[in-house]
């Protein structure tokens, strides 16, 4: 790829994990047919739900702050709900966000609640759903489709949502929210994804995607840049209103930086020493062990 092309996450991740010794590559979800729901009324009269893959902060679960390493203990494994009128503290300590080029120091770059409140105040959006929803990141597509997506659809329907905005973080998050968006569209709720892994979302097949060519973990805009966050949300709202067919992708015109070299680093085995690869393999195995224990004994 040229340096300034979007990162090919599926290919990069396949090569990376095979180099670490994990054998057969993960098979990403893929569909030919894509459900598509148009809004049945103006967005200024719609009720919009927000779906995130970020985790509520748990003080007893180790480092979850800006720049924190992967923290399997802080993950969640069931759909959860929180009050949009509150002041939630959500963190992303996912396995494969881009820790080399971003630090998750601004919640608003991955959880656009404040931007949505501003859109409601400006009359752009009619109503914000009373609750936002957290969608787990499961490598098991069957679990995501048969359990998590069904629960999310039920919760959004109970909120009377006309539309939903979904914001993923890590690569598998992008797959999970894509599966959820498909389920919501089938249930009559229009969706738009705000994401940074274009190839994963388009491979699954969704109705609408706003693609920001930023490091993973910044699907809602640049950190500490309110204008960027409002622009990114505006693109998503425009797409909800104007998309005429499924598989509609709009790329944000915003750039992460003038130098696009950051795209070369992500999970690039050509830039890792044997010692670093061994360290990452051990870290990944430890995370899998912790996650297995949490799934077995239950988690928040």
C-alpha positions as a Python dict, from the first residue, in 0.01 Angstrom:
ca = {
    (1, 'X'): (0, 0, 0),
    (2, 'X'): (105, 362, -37),
    (3, 'X'): (178, 525, 296),
    (4, 'X'): (-131, 748, 281),
    (5, 'X'): (-381, 472, 195),
    (6, 'X'): (-608, 345, 475),
    (7, 'X'): (-450, 69, 685),
    (8, 'X'): (-555, -276, 552),
    (9, 'X'): (-639, -411, 896),
    (10, 'X'): (-760, -754, 786),
    (11, 'X'): (-440, -832, 598),
    (12, 'X'): (-213, -668, 855),
    (13, 'X'): (-373, -857, 1145),
    (14, 'X'): (-365, -1189, 958),
    (15, 'X'): (8, -1156, 894),
    (16, 'X'): (76, -1034, 1247),
    (17, 'X'): (-89, -1323, 1431),
    (18, 'X'): (50, -1586, 1197),
    (19, 'X'): (396, -1444, 1267),
    (20, 'X'): (326, -1475, 1639),
    (21, 'X'): (253, -1843, 1586),
    (22, 'X'): (-127, -1862, 1602),
    (23, 'X'): (-176, -2067, 1287),
    (24, 'X'): (-492, -2039, 1079),
    (25, 'X'): (-606, -1677, 1040),
    (26, 'X'): (-927, -1546, 1193),
    (27, 'X'): (-1221, -1552, 950),
    (28, 'X'): (-1396, -1215, 955),
    (29, 'X'): (-1772, -1190, 914),
    (30, 'X'): (-1888, -1117, 561),
    (31, 'X'): (-2231, -1076, 403),
    (32, 'X'): (-2345, -1009, 49),
    (33, 'X'): (-2686, -865, 129),
    (34, 'X'): (-2702, -557, 353),
    (35, 'X'): (-3021, -444, 529),
    (36, 'X'): (-3104, -74, 488),
    (37, 'X'): (-3358, 142, 668),
    (38, 'X'): (-3435, 499, 571),
    (39, 'X'): (-3546, 750, 831),
    (40, 'X'): (-3922, 785, 825),
    (41, 'X'): (-3922, 1140, 961),
    (42, 'X'): (-3684, 1436, 978),
    (43, 'X'): (-3376, 1385, 1194),
    (44, 'X'): (-3487, 1690, 1392),
    (45, 'X'): (-3782, 1480, 1508),
    (46, 'X'): (-3591, 1154, 1561),
    (47, 'X'): (-3479, 984, 1879),
    (48, 'X'): (-3116, 873, 1846),
    (49, 'X'): (-2937, 605, 2050),
    (50, 'X'): (-2561, 590, 2106),
    (51, 'X'): (-2377, 257, 2108),
    (52, 'X'): (-2016, 223, 2226),
    (53, 'X'): (-1760, -50, 2280),
    (54, 'X'): (-1586, 149, 2553),
    (55, 'X'): (-1591, 4, 2905),
    (56, 'X'): (-1708, 173, 3225),
    (57, 'X'): (-1411, 262, 3442),
    (58, 'X'): (-1356, 9, 3722),
    (59, 'X'): (-1113, 145, 3984),
    (60, 'X'): (-1031, -203, 4115),
    (61, 'X'): (-929, -341, 3772),
    (62, 'X'): (-586, -187, 3723),
    (63, 'X'): (-461, 82, 3487),
    (64, 'X'): (-726, 205, 3245),
    (65, 'X'): (-600, 559, 3203),
    (66, 'X'): (-457, 737, 2898),
    (67, 'X'): (-184, 529, 2738),
    (68, 'X'): (-265, 223, 2949),
    (69, 'X'): (-150, -113, 2812),
    (70, 'X'): (-402, -379, 2718),
    (71, 'X'): (-605, -464, 3028),
    (72, 'X'): (-813, -780, 2989),
    (73, 'X'): (-944, -745, 3345),
    (74, 'X'): (-1127, -424, 3253),
    (75, 'X'): (-1323, -573, 2962),
    (76, 'X'): (-1697, -641, 2973),
    (77, 'X'): (-1885, -934, 2826),
    (78, 'X'): (-2251, -839, 2841),
    (79, 'X'): (-2445, -552, 2687),
    (80, 'X'): (-2478, -270, 2941),
    (81, 'X'): (-2671, 57, 2963),
    (82, 'X'): (-2593, 397, 3112),
    (83, 'X'): (-2777, 727, 3150),
    (84, 'X'): (-2710, 983, 2876),
    (85, 'X'): (-2802, 1260, 3119),
    (86, 'X'): (-2514, 1161, 3345),
    (87, 'X'): (-2138, 1204, 3323),
    (88, 'X'): (-2011, 856, 3232),
    (89, 'X'): (-1644, 767, 3262),
    (90, 'X'): (-1566, 522, 2983),
    (91, 'X'): (-1223, 387, 2895),
    (92, 'X'): (-1072, 187, 2610),
    (93, 'X'): (-805, -62, 2704),
    (94, 'X'): (-873, -293, 2411),
    (95, 'X'): (-616, -536, 2279),
    (96, 'X'): (-543, -371, 1948),
    (97, 'X'): (-608, 1, 1962),
    (98, 'X'): (-318, 205, 1830),
    (99, 'X'): (-111, 273, 2142),
    (100, 'X'): (185, 403, 1945),
    (101, 'X'): (8, 706, 1804),
    (102, 'X'): (-283, 784, 2039),
    (103, 'X'): (-344, 761, 2412),
    (104, 'X'): (-725, 762, 2462),
    (105, 'X'): (-681, 1076, 2670),
    (106, 'X'): (-1011, 1231, 2556),
    (107, 'X'): (-1328, 1028, 2594),
    (108, 'X'): (-1500, 1250, 2339),
    (109, 'X'): (-1282, 1113, 2060),
    (110, 'X'): (-1444, 770, 2100),
    (111, 'X'): (-1772, 843, 2282),
    (112, 'X'): (-1953, 1138, 2119),
    (113, 'X'): (-2208, 1201, 2393),
    (114, 'X'): (-2123, 1569, 2433),
    (115, 'X'): (-2129, 1624, 2057),
    (116, 'X'): (-2471, 1461, 2043),
    (117, 'X'): (-2595, 1684, 2324),
    (118, 'X'): (-2478, 1985, 2126),
    (119, 'X'): (-2659, 1855, 1817),
    (120, 'X'): (-2980, 1818, 2017),
    (121, 'X'): (-2942, 2167, 2164),
    (122, 'X'): (-2895, 2307, 1813),
    (123, 'X'): (-3209, 2131, 1688),
    (124, 'X'): (-3015, 1908, 1449),
    (125, 'X'): (-3131, 1596, 1635),
    (126, 'X'): (-3473, 1571, 1793),
    (127, 'X'): (-3397, 1369, 2103),
    (128, 'X'): (-3114, 1172, 2257),
    (129, 'X'): (-3223, 835, 2395),
    (130, 'X'): (-3231, 829, 2775),
    (131, 'X'): (-2976, 549, 2777),
    (132, 'X'): (-2659, 476, 2584),
    (133, 'X'): (-2551, 115, 2534),
    (134, 'X'): (-2225, -74, 2561),
    (135, 'X'): (-2168, -358, 2315),
    (136, 'X'): (-1913, -627, 2408),
    (137, 'X'): (-1617, -710, 2186),
    (138, 'X'): (-1649, -1082, 2119),
    (139, 'X'): (-1438, -1272, 1867),
    (140, 'X'): (-1726, -1520, 1861),
    (141, 'X'): (-1952, -1397, 1583),
    (142, 'X'): (-2220, -1644, 1689),
    (143, 'X'): (-2227, -1498, 2041),
    (144, 'X'): (-2241, -1144, 1902),
    (145, 'X'): (-2524, -1223, 1659),
    (146, 'X'): (-2734, -1455, 1873),
    (147, 'X'): (-2695, -1286, 2213),
    (148, 'X'): (-2546, -936, 2210),
    (149, 'X'): (-2717, -804, 1898),
    (150, 'X'): (-3058, -933, 2002),
    (151, 'X'): (-3026, -770, 2342),
    (152, 'X'): (-2910, -443, 2191),
    (153, 'X'): (-3201, -438, 1945),
    (154, 'X'): (-3443, -498, 2231),
    (155, 'X'): (-3297, -214, 2437),
    (156, 'X'): (-3295, 33, 2147),
    (157, 'X'): (-3651, -58, 2058),
    (158, 'X'): (-3758, -8, 2420),
    (159, 'X'): (-3604, 340, 2403),
    (160, 'X'): (-3812, 415, 2094),
    (161, 'X'): (-3496, 484, 1892),
    (162, 'X'): (-3545, 584, 1531),
    (163, 'X'): (-3172, 572, 1464),
    (164, 'X'): (-2848, 461, 1628),
    (165, 'X'): (-2490, 583, 1608),
    (166, 'X'): (-2231, 312, 1677),
    (167, 'X'): (-1867, 389, 1759),
    (168, 'X'): (-1614, 101, 1769),
    (169, 'X'): (-1253, 107, 1883),
    (170, 'X'): (-1040, -204, 1824),
    (171, 'X'): (-1055, -418, 1507),
    (172, 'X'): (-1295, -677, 1651),
    (173, 'X'): (-1505, -389, 1789),
    (174, 'X'): (-1553, -279, 1428),
    (175, 'X'): (-1684, -623, 1340),
    (176, 'X'): (-1911, -636, 1646),
    (177, 'X'): (-2076, -299, 1581),
    (178, 'X'): (-2114, -389, 1213),
    (179, 'X'): (-2306, -700, 1310),
    (180, 'X'): (-2511, -492, 1554),
    (181, 'X'): (-2583, -228, 1289),
    (182, 'X'): (-2712, -499, 1057),
    (183, 'X'): (-2943, -633, 1328),
    (184, 'X'): (-3073, -284, 1408),
    (185, 'X'): (-3141, -211, 1041),
    (186, 'X'): (-3334, -538, 1012),
    (187, 'X'): (-3540, -429, 1313),
    (188, 'X'): (-3629, -97, 1147),
    (189, 'X'): (-3372, 129, 1318),
    (190, 'X'): (-3146, 330, 1085),
    (191, 'X'): (-2777, 318, 1173),
    (192, 'X'): (-2446, 484, 1103),
    (193, 'X'): (-2103, 366, 1220),
    (194, 'X'): (-1827, 614, 1304),
    (195, 'X'): (-1510, 411, 1269),
    (196, 'X'): (-1141, 397, 1175),
    (197, 'X'): (-1113, 46, 1023),
    (198, 'X'): (-1282, 87, 689),
    (199, 'X'): (-1192, -250, 543),
    (200, 'X'): (-1339, -447, 835),
    (201, 'X'): (-1671, -262, 836),
    (202, 'X'): (-1710, -277, 459),
    (203, 'X'): (-1611, -647, 458),
    (204, 'X'): (-1895, -725, 700),
    (205, 'X'): (-2139, -510, 502),
    (206, 'X'): (-2332, -226, 665),
    (207, 'X'): (-2578, 45, 569),
    (208, 'X'): (-2368, 355, 648),
    (209, 'X'): (-2012, 426, 758),
    (210, 'X'): (-1831, 751, 834),
    (211, 'X'): (-1465, 661, 801),
    (212, 'X'): (-1205, 869, 982),
    (213, 'X'): (-853, 783, 868),
    (214, 'X'): (-723, 814, 1224),
    (215, 'X'): (-551, 569, 1461),
    (216, 'X'): (-793, 320, 1617),
    (217, 'X'): (-972, 467, 1916),
    (218, 'X'): (-1064, 799, 1752),
    (219, 'X'): (-1379, 722, 1557),
    (220, 'X'): (-1558, 1030, 1693),
    (221, 'X'): (-1286, 1282, 1602),
    (222, 'X'): (-946, 1404, 1711),
    (223, 'X'): (-882, 1410, 2087),
    (224, 'X'): (-916, 1751, 2255),
    (225, 'X'): (-1051, 1901, 1932),
    (226, 'X'): (-1417, 1992, 1971),
    (227, 'X'): (-1446, 2124, 1616),
    (228, 'X'): (-1317, 1793, 1481),
    (229, 'X'): (-1564, 1601, 1695),
    (230, 'X'): (-1855, 1817, 1582),
    (231, 'X'): (-1754, 1782, 1216),
    (232, 'X'): (-1731, 1404, 1247),
    (233, 'X'): (-2073, 1379, 1412),
    (234, 'X'): (-2220, 1611, 1151),
    (235, 'X'): (-2096, 1378, 876),
    (236, 'X'): (-2271, 1089, 1051),
    (237, 'X'): (-2596, 1282, 1088),
    (238, 'X'): (-2584, 1390, 723),
    (239, 'X'): (-2534, 1028, 620),
    (240, 'X'): (-2831, 914, 828),
    (241, 'X'): (-3048, 1162, 639),
    (242, 'X'): (-2910, 1137, 286),
    (243, 'X'): (-2787, 784, 215),
    (244, 'X'): (-2991, 636, -68),
    (245, 'X'): (-2867, 278, -50),
    (246, 'X'): (-2671, 39, 174),
    (247, 'X'): (-2290, 19, 172),
    (248, 'X'): (-2264, 398, 168),
    (249, 'X'): (-1928, 516, 304),
    (250, 'X'): (-1828, 877, 357),
    (251, 'X'): (-1464, 953, 438),
    (252, 'X'): (-1395, 1241, 671),
    (253, 'X'): (-1183, 1512, 507),
    (254, 'X'): (-993, 1557, 834),
    (255, 'X'): (-635, 1434, 860),
    (256, 'X'): (-469, 1295, 1169),
    (257, 'X'): (-143, 1468, 1086),
    (258, 'X'): (45, 1598, 787),
    (259, 'X'): (277, 1296, 809),
    (260, 'X'): (95, 971, 728),
    (261, 'X'): (388, 750, 835),
    (262, 'X'): (196, 643, 1147),
    (263, 'X'): (2, 401, 930),
    (264, 'X'): (310, 189, 866),
    (265, 'X'): (363, 97, 1232),
    (266, 'X'): (38, -77, 1320),
    (267, 'X'): (94, -454, 1381),
    (268, 'X'): (378, -444, 1130),
    (269, 'X'): (601, -748, 1188),
    (270, 'X'): (874, -597, 972),
    (271, 'X'): (925, -341, 1248),
    (272, 'X'): (935, -586, 1541),
    (273, 'X'): (1238, -768, 1676),
    (274, 'X'): (1214, -1137, 1772),
    (275, 'X'): (1228, -1035, 2138),
    (276, 'X'): (941, -791, 2095),
    (277, 'X'): (736, -1052, 1911),
    (278, 'X'): (794, -1299, 2195),
    (279, 'X'): (690, -1036, 2449),
    (280, 'X'): (370, -964, 2258),
    (281, 'X'): (289, -1334, 2228),
    (282, 'X'): (325, -1375, 2606),
    (283, 'X'): (113, -1065, 2671),
    (284, 'X'): (-159, -1190, 2437),
    (285, 'X'): (-163, -1537, 2597),
    (286, 'X'): (-191, -1382, 2942),
    (287, 'X'): (-481, -1165, 2827),
    (288, 'X'): (-660, -1466, 2680),
    (289, 'X'): (-623, -1650, 3010),
    (290, 'X'): (-768, -1361, 3210),
    (291, 'X'): (-1054, -1319, 2963),
    (292, 'X'): (-1135, -1691, 2983),
    (293, 'X'): (-1155, -1672, 3360),
    (294, 'X'): (-1383, -1367, 3348),
    (295, 'X'): (-1616, -1534, 3101),
    (296, 'X'): (-1629, -1845, 3319),
    (297, 'X'): (-1696, -1667, 3646),
    (298, 'X'): (-1889, -1367, 3516),
    (299, 'X'): (-1791, -1002, 3477),
    (300, 'X'): (-1940, -655, 3496),
}
